Amino acid sequence: MGGAIVCTMSEPATPPVFTDPGASLLLTDLYQLTMLQSYLEHGMTETAVFEFFVRRLPERRGFLIAAGLEQAVEFLERARFTGAELDWLAGSRHFPRDFVDRLAALRFTGAVHAPPEGTAIFADEPIIRVTAPLPEAQLVETRLINILHFQTLIASKAARMVLAAPGKRLIDFGLRRAHGAEAGLMAARAAYIAGFAGSATVPAEARYGVPIYGTMAHSFIQAHVSEEEAFENFARSRPQSVILLIDTYDTEAGAEKAARLAPKLAADGIKLAGVRLDSGDLADHARKVRKILDGHGLTEVSIFASGGIDEEALLDFAKTDAPIDGYGIGTSLTTSSDVAALDCAYKLQEYAGRPKRKRSEGKATWPGRKQVFRRYAADGTMVGDVLTVEGDAGDGEALIRPVMRDGRRIGALPSLDDIRAHCAGQLARLPAPFQRLEREARYEAEVAPALRELAAQVDRETA
């Protein structure tokens, strides 16, 4: 066939089998592997120290809650390439076979230091420090940031909501709006650490032990002939936790129907625990519904609200004393809608025993291994942090502590409930302006003279 153009293409490499993508060392940026190849080819395998930290806090975040350490440790302990992944990498032709073969034996053999999970942290303070041979410490960067950044972001958002709604029950409703399955699960965990009562995400209980909660959707009501029928059918199917969604058609009319059903259920030993509002002016509806319920003698029936709620709404509800006992919070939590990302970095601070410092405009780092000392007032309130070099004397509580040695954790990590309790203690010790979420509240770590001198020394050596 004269003039025909025949195009030939090489067969793509067979995709590797991911049993758990989050545990795979192949889940990384390409440049981590390109740097790793060069490190190995040139014998650059001496000890490196990297620290992950937030350069500056967002305008709407006076503090952060460090979260994700447990998952970071689990990743480091399990980190390795599977045979299928190495076969794919070799078949991709991005790297020579001898380099790919060397990856088969790669394991994390280093040390990790970090503040306890659930600790309040501020700009420049390490969330994790990794000390390991350079190739290992470099390769794990992407996944560590992926884990720690997201959970810290969500825990910090959730903590603001907890502070904005003292004494209220908060439930994570965000899985359906989360950016993927893992994000939904990790958000449930992070929110629970910060003080949420639980989550609607079912696997969060199976995987992490986060209590799960759920009521019903409007579709359940619509599928029935009447609200009364829907309410009663649900109550008799789920007598241990009867919370009725009352705003499918008319909120106050729904409240009246639920109130009239309550005595009938009570006669059969079924208690109406609460009603849920999901639309409209939640505070106004809550006042009207409370009046209806109280008028029927149902003073112990709680009012639960959901739908477009964030910490600003919670503050408004608190100021107006809205009679709402708990909240389901979705999109604003799991997407951290007002602050979608933190200005964070995982940077080399030392290599082969020599401190290192990045001096890029607007992105300069403090060199060396760090420690943070936190001081408290007589009443236990945080009054100031000092960022200094490891080994420098300091007053107060040392926040950065050993977590892993020789690639293995040092003892058991705290339980999720212990982490949650630690976080509650941290929130209680924040200065009052932070607890009130005041926009002008500022708390920055003081940089110790020893750290400033080390930075000057490194600058002189690299000038």
Short mmCIF file of C-alpha atoms in Angstrom, two decimals:
data_model
loop_
_atom_site.label_atom_id
_atom_site.label_comp_id
_atom_site.label_asym_id
_atom_site.label_seq_id
_atom_site.Cartn_x
_atom_site.Cartn_y
_atom_site.Cartn_z
CA MET A 1 0.00 0.00 0.00
CA GLY A 2 2.04 2.87 -1.35
CA GLY A 3 2.31 5.92 0.79
CA ALA A 4 1.05 4.20 3.94
CA ILE A 5 2.71 5.36 7.13
CA VAL A 6 3.33 2.61 9.66
CA CYS A 7 3.92 3.67 13.27
CA THR A 8 5.54 1.26 15.67
CA MET A 9 5.44 1.65 19.44
CA SER A 10 7.21 -0.30 22.10
CA GLU A 11 5.01 -2.36 24.37
CA PRO A 12 4.37 -0.61 27.71
CA ALA A 13 5.72 -2.23 30.82
CA THR A 14 3.21 -4.47 32.60
CA PRO A 15 1.68 -2.46 35.45
CA PRO A 16 2.86 -3.62 38.89
CA VAL A 17 0.40 -5.16 41.29
CA PHE A 18 -0.28 -2.80 44.21
CA THR A 19 -1.70 -4.66 47.18
CA ASP A 20 -1.44 -1.41 49.17
CA PRO A 21 -0.29 1.63 47.15
CA GLY A 22 0.30 3.63 50.32
CA ALA A 23 2.91 1.14 51.52
CA SER A 24 4.85 1.07 48.26
CA LEU A 25 8.18 2.82 47.78
CA LEU A 26 7.12 3.23 44.17
CA LEU A 27 4.58 5.79 45.37
CA THR A 28 7.03 8.66 44.99
CA ASP A 29 8.10 11.48 42.70
CA LEU A 30 10.32 10.45 39.82
CA TYR A 31 13.09 12.79 40.93
CA GLN A 32 13.50 10.85 44.17
CA LEU A 33 14.55 7.84 42.09
CA THR A 34 16.75 9.86 39.74
CA MET A 35 18.61 11.34 42.72
CA LEU A 36 18.83 7.91 44.33
CA GLN A 37 20.48 6.50 41.21
CA SER A 38 23.10 9.23 41.26
CA TYR A 39 23.73 8.90 45.00
CA LEU A 40 24.38 5.16 44.63
CA GLU A 41 26.54 5.54 41.53
CA HIS A 42 28.74 8.11 43.26
CA GLY A 43 28.94 6.46 46.67
CA MET A 44 26.97 9.16 48.49
CA THR A 45 25.59 6.98 51.25
CA GLU A 46 26.76 8.71 54.44
CA THR A 47 24.32 9.75 57.13
CA ALA A 48 21.89 12.52 56.25
CA VAL A 49 19.47 14.43 58.45
CA PHE A 50 16.21 15.72 57.02
CA GLU A 51 13.52 17.64 58.89
CA PHE A 52 9.90 18.19 57.88
CA PHE A 53 8.38 21.47 59.09
CA VAL A 54 6.00 24.26 58.14
CA ARG A 55 7.78 27.40 56.96
CA ARG A 56 5.02 29.82 57.92
CA LEU A 57 1.54 29.42 59.28
CA PRO A 58 -1.43 30.37 57.10
CA GLU A 59 -3.16 33.60 58.01
CA ARG A 60 -6.12 31.71 59.46
CA ARG A 61 -4.07 29.24 61.53
CA GLY A 62 -2.56 30.46 64.78
CA PHE A 63 -1.28 26.97 65.59
CA LEU A 64 -1.09 23.46 64.11
CA ILE A 65 -1.64 20.00 65.56
CA ALA A 66 1.04 17.49 64.54
CA ALA A 67 -0.63 14.31 63.27
CA GLY A 68 0.16 11.25 61.19
CA LEU A 69 3.26 10.04 63.03
CA GLU A 70 1.90 6.52 63.55
CA GLN A 71 1.26 6.04 59.83
CA ALA A 72 4.67 7.54 59.01
CA VAL A 73 6.39 5.03 61.30
CA GLU A 74 4.40 2.15 59.84
CA PHE A 75 5.40 3.22 56.33
CA LEU A 76 9.10 3.40 57.23
CA GLU A 77 9.05 -0.01 58.89
CA ARG A 78 7.39 -1.65 55.89
CA ALA A 79 9.12 0.32 53.14
CA ARG A 80 10.46 -1.89 50.35
CA PHE A 81 9.99 -2.59 46.66
CA THR A 82 8.09 -5.73 45.69
CA GLY A 83 9.30 -7.99 42.92
CA ALA A 84 6.41 -6.90 40.69
CA GLU A 85 7.28 -3.25 41.21
CA LEU A 86 10.93 -3.83 40.37
CA ASP A 87 9.99 -5.78 37.26
CA TRP A 88 7.80 -2.89 36.15
CA LEU A 89 10.53 -0.37 36.89
CA ALA A 90 13.04 -2.37 34.86
CA GLY A 91 10.54 -2.75 32.03
CA SER A 92 9.77 0.96 32.02
CA ARG A 93 13.34 1.61 30.82
CA HIS A 94 13.61 4.73 32.97
CA PHE A 95 16.57 3.22 34.84
CA PRO A 96 19.38 0.74 34.16
CA ARG A 97 18.89 -2.82 35.35
CA ASP A 98 21.81 -2.78 37.76
CA PHE A 99 20.27 0.17 39.62
CA VAL A 100 16.88 -1.53 39.78
CA ASP A 101 18.51 -4.69 41.14
CA ARG A 102 20.11 -2.70 43.95
CA LEU A 103 16.68 -1.43 45.02
CA ALA A 104 15.58 -4.96 45.94
CA ALA A 105 17.59 -4.85 49.17
CA LEU A 106 16.65 -1.30 50.14
CA ARG A 107 15.14 -0.93 53.62
CA PHE A 108 14.83 1.97 56.02
CA THR A 109 17.55 1.54 58.65
CA GLY A 110 17.55 4.98 60.19
CA ALA A 111 16.26 6.90 63.19
CA VAL A 112 13.25 9.15 63.66
CA HIS A 113 12.67 11.93 66.16
CA ALA A 114 9.40 13.85 66.48
CA PRO A 115 7.10 15.65 68.89
CA PRO A 116 4.35 13.38 70.26
CA GLU A 117 1.41 13.09 67.90
CA GLY A 118 -1.30 15.56 68.91
CA THR A 119 1.20 18.25 69.98
CA ALA A 120 0.53 21.90 69.15
CA ILE A 121 3.31 23.18 66.89
CA PHE A 122 4.29 26.42 65.21
CA ALA A 123 6.35 27.65 62.26
CA ASP A 124 9.85 26.17 61.73
CA GLU A 125 9.36 23.51 64.42
CA PRO A 126 10.16 19.99 63.18
CA ILE A 127 7.17 17.67 62.80
CA ILE A 128 9.58 14.83 62.09
CA ARG A 129 13.35 14.39 61.83
CA VAL A 130 14.76 11.53 59.76
CA THR A 131 18.38 10.40 60.23
CA ALA A 132 19.52 7.71 57.82
CA PRO A 133 21.91 6.96 54.95
CA LEU A 134 21.29 9.63 52.32
CA PRO A 135 19.55 7.38 49.74
CA GLU A 136 17.06 6.11 52.33
CA ALA A 137 16.32 9.48 53.88
CA GLN A 138 15.83 11.04 50.45
CA LEU A 139 13.60 8.35 48.98
CA VAL A 140 10.99 8.46 51.76
CA GLU A 141 10.44 12.22 51.45
CA THR A 142 7.37 12.21 49.21
CA ARG A 143 5.31 9.71 51.15
CA LEU A 144 6.24 11.17 54.55
CA ILE A 145 5.09 14.62 53.44
CA ASN A 146 1.97 13.05 51.95
CA ILE A 147 1.07 11.40 55.27
CA LEU A 148 2.12 14.08 57.75
CA HIS A 149 1.01 17.14 55.82
CA PHE A 150 -2.54 15.90 55.29
CA GLN A 151 -3.23 14.65 58.79
CA THR A 152 -1.64 17.75 60.34
CA LEU A 153 -3.75 19.94 58.05
CA ILE A 154 -7.00 18.19 58.99
CA ALA A 155 -6.24 17.82 62.70
CA SER A 156 -5.48 21.54 62.84
CA LYS A 157 -8.77 22.38 61.12
CA ALA A 158 -10.68 20.01 63.40
CA ALA A 159 -9.05 21.48 66.51
CA ARG A 160 -10.35 24.90 65.57
CA MET A 161 -13.86 23.48 65.33
CA VAL A 162 -13.52 21.78 68.71
CA LEU A 163 -12.45 25.08 70.27
CA ALA A 164 -15.31 26.91 68.54
CA ALA A 165 -17.93 24.52 69.92
CA PRO A 166 -17.01 23.63 73.51
CA GLY A 167 -19.16 20.92 75.00
CA LYS A 168 -20.73 19.98 71.66
CA ARG A 169 -20.51 16.57 69.98
CA LEU A 170 -18.79 16.86 66.58
CA ILE A 171 -18.97 14.06 64.01
CA ASP A 172 -16.96 13.78 60.79
CA PHE A 173 -19.35 13.55 57.82
CA GLY A 174 -16.72 14.24 55.15
CA LEU A 175 -15.90 10.96 53.38
CA ARG A 176 -18.02 11.65 50.30
CA ARG A 177 -16.27 14.99 49.69
CA ALA A 178 -12.78 13.82 50.62
CA HIS A 179 -10.13 13.70 47.92
CA GLY A 180 -10.00 9.94 47.72
CA ALA A 181 -10.51 6.94 49.97
CA GLU A 182 -7.29 7.25 51.98
CA ALA A 183 -7.91 10.95 52.55
CA GLY A 184 -11.34 10.19 53.95
CA LEU A 185 -9.95 7.59 56.33
CA MET A 186 -7.03 9.71 57.48
CA ALA A 187 -9.34 12.71 57.96
CA ALA A 188 -11.53 10.65 60.28
CA ARG A 189 -8.47 9.70 62.33
CA ALA A 190 -7.05 13.23 62.42
CA ALA A 191 -10.40 14.74 63.44
CA TYR A 192 -10.78 12.20 66.26
CA ILE A 193 -7.32 13.10 67.56
CA ALA A 194 -8.37 16.76 67.65
CA GLY A 195 -11.48 16.01 69.71
CA PHE A 196 -14.26 14.95 67.34
CA ALA A 197 -16.49 12.29 68.88
CA GLY A 198 -16.26 10.06 65.83
CA SER A 199 -16.95 9.67 62.14
CA ALA A 200 -19.55 8.40 59.69
CA THR A 201 -16.74 6.61 57.79
CA VAL A 202 -17.21 2.90 58.52
CA PRO A 203 -13.60 1.64 57.95
CA ALA A 204 -12.33 4.31 60.37
CA GLU A 205 -13.53 2.11 63.22
CA ALA A 206 -12.17 -1.09 61.71
CA ARG A 207 -8.74 0.38 60.93
CA TYR A 208 -8.17 2.97 63.63
CA GLY A 209 -10.78 2.38 66.32
CA VAL A 210 -12.58 5.68 65.65
CA PRO A 211 -16.23 5.41 66.87
CA ILE A 212 -18.71 5.55 63.99
CA TYR A 213 -22.10 7.24 63.88
CA GLY A 214 -24.91 7.51 61.34
CA THR A 215 -28.55 8.46 60.98
CA MET A 216 -30.45 8.46 57.67
CA ALA A 217 -30.60 10.31 54.35
CA HIS A 218 -33.47 12.28 52.85
CA SER A 219 -33.87 9.45 50.33
CA PHE A 220 -34.98 7.17 53.17
CA ILE A 221 -37.80 9.56 54.02
CA GLN A 222 -38.75 10.05 50.37
CA ALA A 223 -38.87 6.30 49.74
CA HIS A 224 -41.76 5.97 52.22
CA VAL A 225 -45.37 6.98 51.79
CA SER A 226 -45.14 9.41 54.69
CA GLU A 227 -42.68 10.85 57.18
CA GLU A 228 -44.51 9.14 60.00
CA GLU A 229 -44.02 5.75 58.36
CA ALA A 230 -40.36 6.45 57.66
CA PHE A 231 -39.71 7.60 61.23
CA GLU A 232 -41.38 4.58 62.78
CA ASN A 233 -39.79 2.03 60.45
CA PHE A 234 -36.34 3.43 61.16
CA ALA A 235 -36.93 3.55 64.91
CA ARG A 236 -38.05 -0.06 65.04
CA SER A 237 -35.11 -1.20 62.89
CA ARG A 238 -32.54 0.82 64.90
CA PRO A 239 -34.05 1.07 68.41
CA GLN A 240 -30.64 1.48 70.05
CA SER A 241 -29.98 4.87 68.44
CA VAL A 242 -33.03 6.72 67.12
CA ILE A 243 -32.13 10.05 65.53
CA LEU A 244 -34.69 11.22 62.97
CA LEU A 245 -33.97 13.54 60.02
CA ILE A 246 -36.89 15.97 60.15
CA ASP A 247 -36.31 18.56 57.40
CA THR A 248 -37.06 16.65 54.18
CA TYR A 249 -40.31 18.59 53.65
CA ASP A 250 -41.04 21.01 56.48
CA THR A 251 -38.73 21.16 59.49
CA GLU A 252 -41.19 22.20 62.16
CA ALA A 253 -43.89 19.84 60.86
CA GLY A 254 -41.30 17.05 60.93
CA ALA A 255 -40.50 17.93 64.54
CA GLU A 256 -44.20 17.67 65.46
CA LYS A 257 -44.46 14.24 63.81
CA ALA A 258 -41.36 13.00 65.64
CA ALA A 259 -42.71 14.34 68.94
CA ARG A 260 -46.08 12.63 68.47
CA LEU A 261 -44.34 9.34 67.65
CA ALA A 262 -42.13 9.43 70.77
CA PRO A 263 -44.75 8.19 73.29
CA LYS A 264 -45.72 5.30 71.01
CA LEU A 265 -42.09 4.26 70.75
CA ALA A 266 -41.56 4.71 74.49
CA ALA A 267 -44.41 2.31 75.19
CA ASP A 268 -42.36 -0.35 73.41
CA GLY A 269 -39.15 0.57 75.22
CA ILE A 270 -37.70 2.63 72.33
CA LYS A 271 -36.29 6.04 73.17
CA LEU A 272 -36.20 8.95 70.73
CA ALA A 273 -32.59 10.11 71.20
CA GLY A 274 -32.55 13.07 68.86
CA VAL A 275 -33.58 14.86 65.70
CA ARG A 276 -31.36 16.13 62.91
CA LEU A 277 -31.51 19.36 60.91
CA ASP A 278 -29.66 19.57 57.60
CA SER A 279 -30.81 22.73 55.82
CA GLY A 280 -31.96 26.30 56.13
CA ASP A 281 -31.24 28.68 58.99
CA LEU A 282 -30.05 26.03 61.42
CA ALA A 283 -30.09 28.27 64.50
CA ASP A 284 -33.60 29.55 63.81
CA HIS A 285 -34.95 26.08 63.07
CA ALA A 286 -33.23 24.71 66.18
CA ARG A 287 -35.00 27.25 68.41
CA LYS A 288 -38.40 26.40 66.92
CA VAL A 289 -37.75 22.67 67.11
CA ARG A 290 -36.54 22.95 70.70
CA LYS A 291 -39.77 24.69 71.63
CA ILE A 292 -41.83 21.96 69.95
CA LEU A 293 -39.93 19.15 71.64
CA ASP A 294 -40.02 20.80 75.05
CA GLY A 295 -43.75 21.40 74.63
CA HIS A 296 -44.21 17.65 74.33
CA GLY A 297 -42.08 17.03 77.41
CA LEU A 298 -39.14 15.80 75.32
CA THR A 299 -36.53 17.97 76.99
CA GLU A 300 -33.89 15.25 76.79
CA VAL A 301 -34.20 14.76 73.02
CA SER A 302 -31.12 16.31 71.44
CA ILE A 303 -30.88 18.44 68.31
CA PHE A 304 -28.13 17.55 65.85
CA ALA A 305 -27.30 19.79 62.87
CA SER A 306 -25.35 19.35 59.64
CA GLY A 307 -24.96 21.09 56.31
CA GLY A 308 -22.23 23.59 55.34
CA ILE A 309 -20.82 24.05 58.84
CA ASP A 310 -17.32 25.33 59.62
CA GLU A 311 -15.68 26.92 62.65
CA GLU A 312 -17.02 30.37 61.79
CA ALA A 313 -20.57 29.02 61.84
CA LEU A 314 -19.84 27.22 65.11
CA LEU A 315 -18.61 30.47 66.67
CA ASP A 316 -21.81 32.20 65.54
CA PHE A 317 -23.96 29.42 66.99
CA ALA A 318 -22.10 29.71 70.29
CA LYS A 319 -22.49 33.52 70.41
CA THR A 320 -26.25 33.31 69.84
CA ASP A 321 -26.66 30.33 72.16
CA ALA A 322 -28.34 28.22 69.48
CA PRO A 323 -29.92 25.13 71.12
CA ILE A 324 -27.92 22.64 69.05
CA ASP A 325 -26.26 19.77 70.89
CA GLY A 326 -24.02 18.37 68.15
CA TYR A 327 -22.86 18.84 64.59
CA GLY A 328 -22.01 16.73 61.58
CA ILE A 329 -19.24 18.43 59.61
CA GLY A 330 -18.18 17.33 56.15
CA THR A 331 -16.67 19.32 53.29
CA SER A 332 -15.07 22.11 55.32
CA LEU A 333 -13.30 19.51 57.47
CA THR A 334 -12.02 16.88 55.07
CA THR A 335 -10.94 19.40 52.43
CA SER A 336 -9.80 22.05 54.93
CA SER A 337 -11.71 24.34 52.62
CA ASP A 338 -10.33 27.70 53.81
CA VAL A 339 -6.69 26.54 53.88
CA ALA A 340 -6.15 23.74 51.39
CA ALA A 341 -2.42 23.24 52.02
CA LEU A 342 0.40 24.18 54.36
CA ASP A 343 3.65 25.81 53.25
CA CYS A 344 5.75 22.86 54.37
CA ALA A 345 9.09 21.35 53.42
CA TYR A 346 11.33 18.32 54.04
CA LYS A 347 14.85 19.68 53.90
CA LEU A 348 18.41 18.41 54.30
CA GLN A 349 19.87 19.80 57.54
CA GLU A 350 23.06 17.76 57.81
CA TYR A 351 25.10 15.41 55.63
CA ALA A 352 28.20 13.41 56.52
CA GLY A 353 28.46 15.24 59.83
CA ARG A 354 28.33 18.72 58.30
CA PRO A 355 25.33 21.02 58.90
CA LYS A 356 23.54 22.15 55.74
CA ARG A 357 21.43 25.22 55.07
CA LYS A 358 19.28 26.29 52.15
CA ARG A 359 19.50 30.03 51.46
CA SER A 360 17.02 30.42 48.60
CA GLU A 361 15.12 33.70 48.67
CA GLY A 362 12.07 33.33 50.89
CA LYS A 363 12.89 29.68 51.60
CA ALA A 364 15.98 29.79 53.81
CA THR A 365 16.27 27.06 56.44
CA TRP A 366 17.93 26.77 59.82
CA PRO A 367 20.75 24.18 59.68
CA GLY A 368 21.48 21.17 61.85
CA ARG A 369 19.42 18.91 64.10
CA LYS A 370 16.87 20.89 66.10
CA GLN A 371 15.23 20.77 69.47
CA VAL A 372 12.24 22.81 70.66
CA PHE A 373 11.87 23.85 74.28
CA ARG A 374 8.42 24.94 75.42
CA ARG A 375 7.87 27.08 78.48
CA TYR A 376 4.67 27.32 80.51
CA ALA A 377 3.16 29.84 82.92
CA ALA A 378 2.29 28.89 86.49
CA ASP A 379 -1.22 27.94 85.38
CA GLY A 380 0.14 25.61 82.69
CA THR A 381 -0.52 27.93 79.73
CA MET A 382 2.07 27.93 76.94
CA VAL A 383 4.09 31.14 77.01
CA GLY A 384 6.85 30.57 74.47
CA ASP A 385 8.98 28.16 72.44
CA VAL A 386 12.70 28.24 71.73
CA LEU A 387 14.07 26.63 68.56
CA THR A 388 17.67 25.59 68.99
CA VAL A 389 20.26 23.00 67.99
CA GLU A 390 20.12 19.54 69.49
CA GLY A 391 22.29 19.35 72.58
CA ASP A 392 21.92 23.02 73.45
CA ALA A 393 20.71 23.65 76.98
CA GLY A 394 17.21 25.01 77.25
CA ASP A 395 14.49 25.78 79.75
CA GLY A 396 11.16 24.05 79.56
CA GLU A 397 9.82 20.89 77.97
CA ALA A 398 11.85 19.31 75.15
CA LEU A 399 9.34 18.47 72.40
CA ILE A 400 11.46 16.48 69.93
CA ARG A 401 11.82 12.91 71.16
CA PRO A 402 13.22 9.62 69.79
CA VAL A 403 10.66 7.43 68.01
CA MET A 404 12.68 4.98 65.85
CA ARG A 405 16.19 3.55 65.95
CA ASP A 406 17.84 1.24 63.39
CA GLY A 407 14.66 1.20 61.34
CA ARG A 408 12.39 0.04 64.16
CA ARG A 409 10.16 1.88 66.61
CA ILE A 410 11.43 2.37 70.13
CA GLY A 411 8.71 0.75 72.19
CA ALA A 412 4.98 0.93 71.52
CA LEU A 413 3.46 4.07 70.09
CA PRO A 414 0.63 5.70 72.07
CA SER A 415 -2.89 4.43 71.49
CA LEU A 416 -5.26 6.63 69.51
CA ASP A 417 -7.15 7.51 72.68
CA ASP A 418 -3.90 8.47 74.40
CA ILE A 419 -3.00 10.70 71.44
CA ARG A 420 -6.48 12.24 71.62
CA ALA A 421 -6.08 12.92 75.36
CA HIS A 422 -2.66 14.50 74.75
CA CYS A 423 -4.16 16.77 72.10
CA ALA A 424 -6.97 17.81 74.44
CA GLY A 425 -4.33 18.77 76.99
CA GLN A 426 -2.47 20.79 74.37
CA LEU A 427 -5.61 22.71 73.37
CA ALA A 428 -6.36 23.43 77.02
CA ARG A 429 -2.87 24.91 77.44
CA LEU A 430 -3.00 27.23 74.45
CA PRO A 431 -3.03 30.95 75.30
CA ALA A 432 -6.59 32.32 75.56
CA PRO A 433 -6.50 34.24 72.24
CA PHE A 434 -5.77 30.97 70.41
CA GLN A 435 -8.59 29.19 72.20
CA ARG A 436 -10.92 31.98 71.05
CA LEU A 437 -9.55 31.66 67.49
CA GLU A 438 -8.65 35.34 67.41
CA ARG A 439 -7.18 36.25 64.03
CA GLU A 440 -4.51 38.48 65.55
CA ALA A 441 -3.15 35.80 67.90
CA ARG A 442 0.58 35.20 67.32
CA TYR A 443 2.97 32.72 68.91
CA GLU A 444 6.30 32.14 67.22
CA ALA A 445 9.30 30.13 68.27
CA GLU A 446 12.27 32.23 69.33
CA VAL A 447 15.46 31.24 67.52
CA ALA A 448 18.22 30.58 70.06
CA PRO A 449 21.65 32.22 69.72
CA ALA A 450 23.28 28.80 69.25
CA LEU A 451 21.16 28.15 66.15
CA ARG A 452 21.79 31.61 64.74
CA GLU A 453 25.53 31.12 65.20
CA LEU A 454 25.41 27.74 63.47
CA ALA A 455 23.59 29.35 60.53
CA ALA A 456 26.23 32.08 60.33
CA GLN A 457 28.99 29.48 60.42
CA VAL A 458 27.43 27.51 57.56
CA ASP A 459 27.00 30.71 55.58
CA ARG A 460 30.67 31.56 56.01
CA GLU A 461 31.70 28.10 54.87
CA THR A 462 29.50 28.19 51.77
CA ALA A 463 29.98 31.85 50.83
#
